[in-house]
Coordinates of C-alpha atoms in Angstrom, one line a residue:
A1099 CA -39.2 80.6 203.1
A1100 CA -40.3 77.3 201.8
D1101 CA -40.6 78.8 198.6
G1102 CA -38.0 81.1 198.2
Q1103 CA -35.3 81.2 195.8
G1104 CA -31.6 80.8 195.7
E1105 CA -29.4 81.2 198.9
T1106 CA -32.8 81.7 201.1
A1107 CA -34.4 78.9 199.5
L1108 CA -31.0 76.7 199.8
E1109 CA -30.3 77.7 203.0
Y1110 CA -34.0 77.2 204.1
Y1111 CA -33.4 73.5 203.2
R1112 CA -30.5 73.3 204.6
K1113 CA -31.6 74.0 208.0
G1114 CA -34.6 71.6 207.6
A1115 CA -31.6 68.7 206.5
A1116 CA -30.3 69.7 209.8
A1117 CA -33.3 69.0 211.6
G1118 CA -33.9 65.6 210.1
S1119 CA -36.6 66.5 207.1
D1120 CA -35.8 63.7 204.7
V1121 CA -37.8 65.9 202.3
A1122 CA -35.2 68.9 202.8
M1123 CA -32.1 65.6 202.2
Y1124 CA -33.6 65.1 199.1
K1125 CA -34.2 68.6 197.9
L1126 CA -30.6 69.0 198.5
G1127 CA -30.1 66.1 196.3
V1128 CA -31.9 67.1 193.7
S1129 CA -30.0 70.4 193.5
Y1130 CA -26.9 68.8 193.6
T1131 CA -27.6 66.7 190.6
S1132 CA -28.8 69.4 188.5
G1133 CA -26.3 72.1 190.1
N1134 CA -29.7 74.9 190.4
L1135 CA -29.6 76.9 193.6
G1136 CA -26.2 78.3 193.2
L1137 CA -25.2 75.3 193.6
V1138 CA -21.9 73.6 191.5
K1139 CA -23.6 70.0 190.3
D1140 CA -21.9 66.9 192.5
D1141 CA -23.2 63.6 191.3
A1142 CA -21.3 63.0 195.1
Q1143 CA -23.0 64.9 197.2
A1144 CA -26.2 65.1 195.5
F1145 CA -25.8 60.6 196.5
G1146 CA -24.9 61.7 199.8
W1147 CA -27.8 63.7 200.5
F1148 CA -30.3 60.9 198.7
L1149 CA -28.9 58.4 201.0
K1150 CA -29.3 60.5 204.2
A1151 CA -32.9 61.2 202.6
A1152 CA -33.9 57.5 202.3
E1153 CA -32.2 56.1 204.7
N1154 CA -35.4 58.4 206.5
G1155 CA -37.5 57.1 204.5
H1156 CA -38.4 59.0 201.5
G1157 CA -38.5 56.7 198.9
T1158 CA -38.5 59.0 195.8
A1159 CA -34.7 59.3 197.2
A1160 CA -34.5 55.6 197.6
H1161 CA -35.2 55.4 193.4
N1162 CA -32.8 57.5 193.0
I1163 CA -29.8 56.0 195.1
A1164 CA -30.8 52.6 193.0
V1165 CA -30.3 54.4 189.8
F1166 CA -26.8 55.6 190.9
Y1167 CA -25.8 52.4 192.3
S1168 CA -26.9 50.9 188.6
K1169 CA -25.2 54.1 186.9
G1170 CA -22.5 54.0 189.5
T1171 CA -22.6 57.7 189.1
G1172 CA -21.3 59.5 192.3
V1173 CA -20.8 56.1 193.8
E1174 CA -18.8 53.0 193.4
Q1175 CA -21.5 50.8 190.7
S1176 CA -23.0 47.8 192.5
T1177 CA -25.6 46.4 191.2
E1178 CA -26.8 44.5 194.1
K1179 CA -26.7 47.1 196.1
A1180 CA -29.0 49.0 193.3
V1181 CA -31.3 46.0 193.4
H1182 CA -31.5 46.4 197.3
W1183 CA -32.6 50.1 197.1
Y1184 CA -35.1 49.1 194.1
E1185 CA -36.6 46.7 196.7
V1186 CA -36.9 49.5 199.5
A1187 CA -38.2 52.0 196.7
A1188 CA -40.7 49.9 195.5
K1189 CA -42.2 48.8 198.9
A1190 CA -42.3 52.8 199.6
G1191 CA -44.7 53.1 196.7
I1192 CA -42.7 53.7 194.3
S1193 CA -43.7 52.4 190.4
A1194 CA -40.3 52.7 188.6
A1195 CA -39.3 50.9 191.2
N1196 CA -40.7 48.1 190.7
T1197 CA -40.3 48.4 187.1
H1198 CA -36.6 48.5 187.1
L1199 CA -36.7 45.1 189.2
G1200 CA -39.1 43.9 187.0
R1201 CA -36.5 44.2 184.1
L1202 CA -33.5 43.6 186.2
Y1203 CA -34.8 39.9 186.5
A1204 CA -36.6 39.4 183.7
A1205 CA -32.8 39.7 181.6
G1206 CA -30.7 38.7 184.6
E1207 CA -29.2 41.5 184.8
G1208 CA -26.4 41.3 187.7
V1209 CA -29.0 39.0 189.6
K1210 CA -29.6 35.6 189.1
R1211 CA -32.6 35.1 185.8
D1212 CA -36.0 34.9 187.2
L1213 CA -39.6 35.7 185.5
K1214 CA -41.6 34.3 187.9
L1215 CA -40.7 37.1 190.3
A1216 CA -39.7 39.9 187.8
A1217 CA -43.4 39.0 187.2
Q1218 CA -44.5 39.9 190.6
W1219 CA -42.7 42.8 190.7
L1220 CA -44.0 44.0 188.0
V1221 CA -47.8 43.3 188.4
P1222 CA -48.1 45.8 190.6
A1223 CA -46.2 48.4 188.6
A1224 CA -48.5 47.4 185.6
E1225 CA -52.1 47.6 187.7
A1226 CA -50.4 51.1 188.9
G1227 CA -50.9 52.2 185.6
D1228 CA -46.8 52.8 184.4
M1229 CA -46.9 51.9 180.5
E1230 CA -42.7 50.8 180.7
A1231 CA -44.3 47.5 183.1
K1232 CA -46.9 47.0 180.8
T1233 CA -44.6 46.4 178.3
T1234 CA -41.9 44.3 180.0
L1235 CA -45.0 42.2 181.2
A1236 CA -46.4 41.7 177.8
L1237 CA -42.8 40.5 176.6
L1238 CA -42.4 38.1 179.1
K1239 CA -46.1 36.8 178.7
L1240 CA -44.9 36.5 174.8
Q1241 CA -42.3 35.0 175.3
A1242 CA -43.0 32.4 178.0
E1243 CA -43.4 28.6 177.8
P1244 CA -46.5 28.2 177.2
R1245 CA -47.6 32.1 175.7
D1246 CA -49.8 33.9 177.0
A1247 CA -50.1 36.1 173.5
A1248 CA -53.7 37.1 174.5
S1249 CA -52.6 38.6 178.1
G1250 CA -49.7 40.5 175.9
Q1251 CA -51.1 41.7 173.1
D1252 CA -53.8 43.8 175.5
L1253 CA -50.6 45.0 177.4
L1254 CA -48.9 46.0 174.6
S1255 CA -52.4 47.8 173.0
E1256 CA -53.1 50.0 176.2
A1257 CA -49.1 50.9 176.6
A1258 CA -49.3 51.5 173.2
N1259 CA -52.4 54.0 172.6
A1260 CA -51.3 55.8 175.8
G1261 CA -48.3 56.7 173.3
H1262 CA -45.6 54.4 175.1
A1263 CA -43.1 54.1 171.9
Q1264 CA -41.6 51.2 173.2
A1265 CA -45.1 49.0 173.1
A1266 CA -46.3 50.2 169.6
L1267 CA -42.7 49.1 168.4
H1268 CA -43.3 45.6 170.0
L1269 CA -46.9 45.5 168.6
G1270 CA -45.1 46.3 165.1
H1271 CA -42.8 42.9 165.5
M1272 CA -45.3 40.9 167.2
F1273 CA -47.5 41.2 163.6
A1274 CA -44.8 41.2 161.7
G1275 CA -44.5 37.5 162.7
R1276 CA -42.5 37.7 165.4
Y1277 CA -43.1 36.0 169.3
G1278 CA -44.9 32.9 166.9
I1279 CA -48.0 35.0 166.2
A1280 CA -48.8 34.8 163.1
A1281 CA -47.9 37.7 160.8
N1282 CA -50.4 40.9 160.1
P1283 CA -48.7 43.1 158.2
A1284 CA -51.0 46.3 157.7
D1285 CA -51.0 46.1 161.6
A1286 CA -47.0 46.0 161.7
V1287 CA -46.6 48.5 159.5
K1288 CA -49.7 50.4 161.5
W1289 CA -48.0 50.4 164.6
Y1290 CA -43.8 50.7 163.5
K1291 CA -45.2 53.8 161.8
T1292 CA -46.6 54.8 165.2
A1293 CA -43.2 54.7 167.0
A1294 CA -41.2 55.6 164.7
E1295 CA -42.6 59.0 164.2
T1296 CA -41.9 59.8 167.9
G1297 CA -38.3 59.1 166.9
N1298 CA -37.8 55.7 167.7
A1299 CA -34.8 54.3 165.9
E1300 CA -35.7 50.2 166.0
A1301 CA -38.8 51.5 164.4
Q1302 CA -38.1 53.8 161.5
F1303 CA -35.2 50.8 161.1
S1304 CA -38.0 48.0 161.2
L1305 CA -40.2 50.1 158.7
G1306 CA -37.5 50.7 156.3
I1307 CA -36.8 46.7 155.9
I1308 CA -40.5 46.4 155.2
Y1309 CA -40.5 49.0 152.4
L1310 CA -37.4 48.0 150.5
N1311 CA -38.8 44.0 151.3
G1312 CA -42.4 44.1 150.6
N1313 CA -43.3 42.8 153.4
G1314 CA -46.8 42.1 153.2
V1315 CA -46.7 45.9 151.4
S1316 CA -45.7 47.6 147.9
A1317 CA -42.1 48.3 147.9
D1318 CA -41.1 51.2 147.9
A1319 CA -37.9 52.0 147.4
E1320 CA -37.3 55.5 148.3
A1321 CA -39.8 55.6 151.2
A1322 CA -37.8 52.8 153.0
A1323 CA -34.5 55.2 152.1
G1324 CA -36.6 58.1 153.9
W1325 CA -37.3 56.0 157.3
L1326 CA -33.8 54.2 157.0
E1327 CA -31.8 57.3 157.2
R1328 CA -33.7 58.8 160.3
A1329 CA -33.2 55.9 162.0
A1330 CA -29.5 56.3 160.5
H1331 CA -29.0 59.9 161.8
A1332 CA -30.2 58.4 165.5
D1333 CA -27.3 56.0 165.3
H1334 CA -28.7 52.6 164.4
A1335 CA -25.5 50.9 163.0
A1336 CA -27.7 48.1 160.9
A1337 CA -29.6 51.2 159.5
Q1338 CA -26.2 53.2 158.5
F1339 CA -25.1 50.2 156.9
Q1340 CA -28.0 49.2 154.9
L1341 CA -28.2 53.2 154.0
A1342 CA -24.4 52.9 152.8
V1343 CA -26.0 49.8 150.8
M1344 CA -28.3 51.3 148.7
F1345 CA -26.1 53.9 148.3
C1346 CA -23.5 51.9 146.5
T1347 CA -26.0 50.1 144.6
G1348 CA -28.4 53.4 143.4
Q1349 CA -31.6 51.7 145.3
G1350 CA -34.1 54.3 145.9
V1351 CA -31.2 56.7 145.9
P1352 CA -28.9 57.8 143.3
K1353 CA -25.7 55.9 143.4
D1354 CA -23.2 57.5 145.1
L1355 CA -20.1 56.0 146.8
P1356 CA -18.1 58.6 148.4
Q1357 CA -21.3 58.7 150.3
A1358 CA -21.9 55.1 151.0
I1359 CA -18.6 55.1 152.3
I1360 CA -19.7 57.9 155.0
W1361 CA -22.2 55.8 155.9
Y1362 CA -19.7 52.3 156.2
D1363 CA -17.7 54.2 158.6
L1364 CA -20.3 55.4 160.8
A1365 CA -21.5 52.0 161.3
A1366 CA -18.4 50.6 161.6
Q1367 CA -17.6 52.8 164.3
M1368 CA -20.7 51.3 166.0
G1369 CA -19.1 48.1 165.1
H1370 CA -21.1 46.3 162.7
K1371 CA -18.8 44.2 160.8
I1372 CA -20.0 43.5 157.5
A1373 CA -19.9 47.3 157.8
Q1374 CA -16.3 47.4 158.8
Y1375 CA -15.0 44.6 155.5
N1376 CA -17.7 46.6 153.6
L1377 CA -15.3 49.7 154.2
A1378 CA -12.2 48.0 154.2
V1379 CA -12.9 46.8 151.3
M1380 CA -14.0 50.2 149.0
L1381 CA -10.4 51.8 150.9
S1382 CA -8.1 49.3 149.5
N1383 CA -9.9 49.5 146.3
G1384 CA -10.4 53.0 146.1
Q1385 CA -13.8 52.5 145.3
G1386 CA -15.8 56.5 146.0
C1387 CA -12.2 57.8 147.4
E1388 CA -8.3 57.7 146.7
P1389 CA -7.3 53.8 147.4
D1390 CA -5.9 54.1 151.3
P1391 CA -4.5 49.8 152.1
A1392 CA -3.5 51.3 155.2
R1393 CA -6.5 52.4 156.5
G1394 CA -8.5 49.0 155.0
Y1395 CA -6.0 47.0 156.8
H1396 CA -7.2 49.0 159.8
W1397 CA -11.0 48.4 159.3
F1398 CA -10.5 44.2 157.6
E1399 CA -8.3 43.6 161.1
K1400 CA -11.8 45.3 163.0
A1401 CA -14.1 42.9 161.1
A1402 CA -11.1 40.0 161.6
A1403 CA -11.5 40.5 165.3
Q1404 CA -14.7 39.6 165.0
G1405 CA -14.4 36.5 163.8
M1406 CA -15.2 37.4 160.6
P1407 CA -13.1 34.6 157.9
E1408 CA -13.6 37.0 154.6
A1409 CA -11.9 39.7 156.5
Q1410 CA -9.4 37.4 157.5
L1411 CA -8.3 35.9 154.1
A1412 CA -8.3 39.4 153.4
L1413 CA -5.4 40.2 155.4
G1414 CA -3.5 37.4 155.1
D1415 CA -3.5 38.6 151.2
M1416 CA -2.7 42.0 152.3
C1417 CA 0.0 41.1 154.6
H1418 CA 1.5 38.7 151.9
S1419 CA 1.5 40.9 148.9
G1420 CA 2.3 43.9 151.5
S1421 CA -0.6 46.0 150.7
G1422 CA -1.6 48.8 153.3
V1423 CA 1.3 47.0 155.5
P1424 CA 5.1 45.1 155.3
K1425 CA 4.9 42.2 153.7
D1426 CA 5.4 39.5 156.1
D1427 CA 4.2 35.8 155.2
T1428 CA 4.2 34.9 159.1
A1429 CA 1.3 37.2 159.3
A1430 CA -0.7 36.1 156.2
R1431 CA -0.4 32.4 157.4
R1432 CA -2.2 33.2 160.8
W1433 CA -4.5 35.2 159.2
Y1434 CA -5.0 32.3 157.0
Q1435 CA -4.9 29.7 159.7
E1436 CA -7.4 31.8 161.4
A1437 CA -10.0 32.3 158.3
A1438 CA -9.3 28.5 157.3
R1439 CA -10.1 27.3 161.2
S1440 CA -14.5 28.5 160.1
G1441 CA -13.7 26.2 156.8
N1442 CA -13.3 29.4 154.2
Q1443 CA -11.5 26.9 151.5
A1444 CA -10.3 30.2 149.7
A1445 CA -7.3 30.8 153.3
E1446 CA -6.7 26.5 152.7
K1447 CA -5.6 26.7 149.3
R1448 CA -3.4 29.8 150.3
L1449 CA -1.9 27.7 153.3
Q1450 CA -1.2 25.4 150.5
A1451 CA 0.2 27.6 147.8
L1452 CA 2.6 28.9 151.1
G1453 CA 3.8 25.3 151.6

């Protein structure tokens, strides 16, 4: 029966798919995606059934195929093919596909950047009530030349008031003075809080920085630390870095160098180059930990690879002195030259001393 469970439902869908039912094909794709009805989760099988359903006119299946191609799930990644299937889904009335297309053309991801075409895809979805489309369209209007601030704010307000956290975040950004609009700190805090309380890490970080610096509000380092810690636990690298700095200085939290190392380490692993550098300094000098020059060298290398001349200088010094690595003036010279190319005067003096 159609409402049967377990193998009975599975058999029903298989028979329907064999008879050419696009809905049954779609249901099989969903079952392979989630691993229900006794099936083992299998992305390739899911892709195959969604493709069959899409080729038979199932709009949501076409959208799913586009997502699979976009992410390389169960099939080789292809933005070109993703765009094709998003277009098929959009023409079938799937507003989420319009939103995806709008975002792709707005960002120029895998397609030539085309803001006019992005807007053409976004408008129908926004008019259909898609909050993501409204938010993306609002950002296009806020960043356009000439800027349409009123329409952008209206769209963001509609989405934010409907509970869309990303729209609330961007309203916060707008009232914080981004997008060339006069700052209104009280409204910035209001909308950042709205987004932050839903768990939006970027909003939590932005709110933390506002309280830390006292931008339009009374500075409150403890409140700043609270919001930054929430963002940091959500793997926000800049929040992890700032929290580490606060544990180093005792601002808003008790001074705690071992705790600072933990947060610097997490931010460093996320690729934050200043965190990598600061962590390297603390490890090399034994600040908040036992001295570990070899590990310090590792993190100086990571920061140096991101073009940080201070890290390149530190590596040169370590190679020259044999701290953490065997003494190697050839390597020291190479690192000093890298730093000197960025205009680091200390590196230039070290090179002169090496002769």
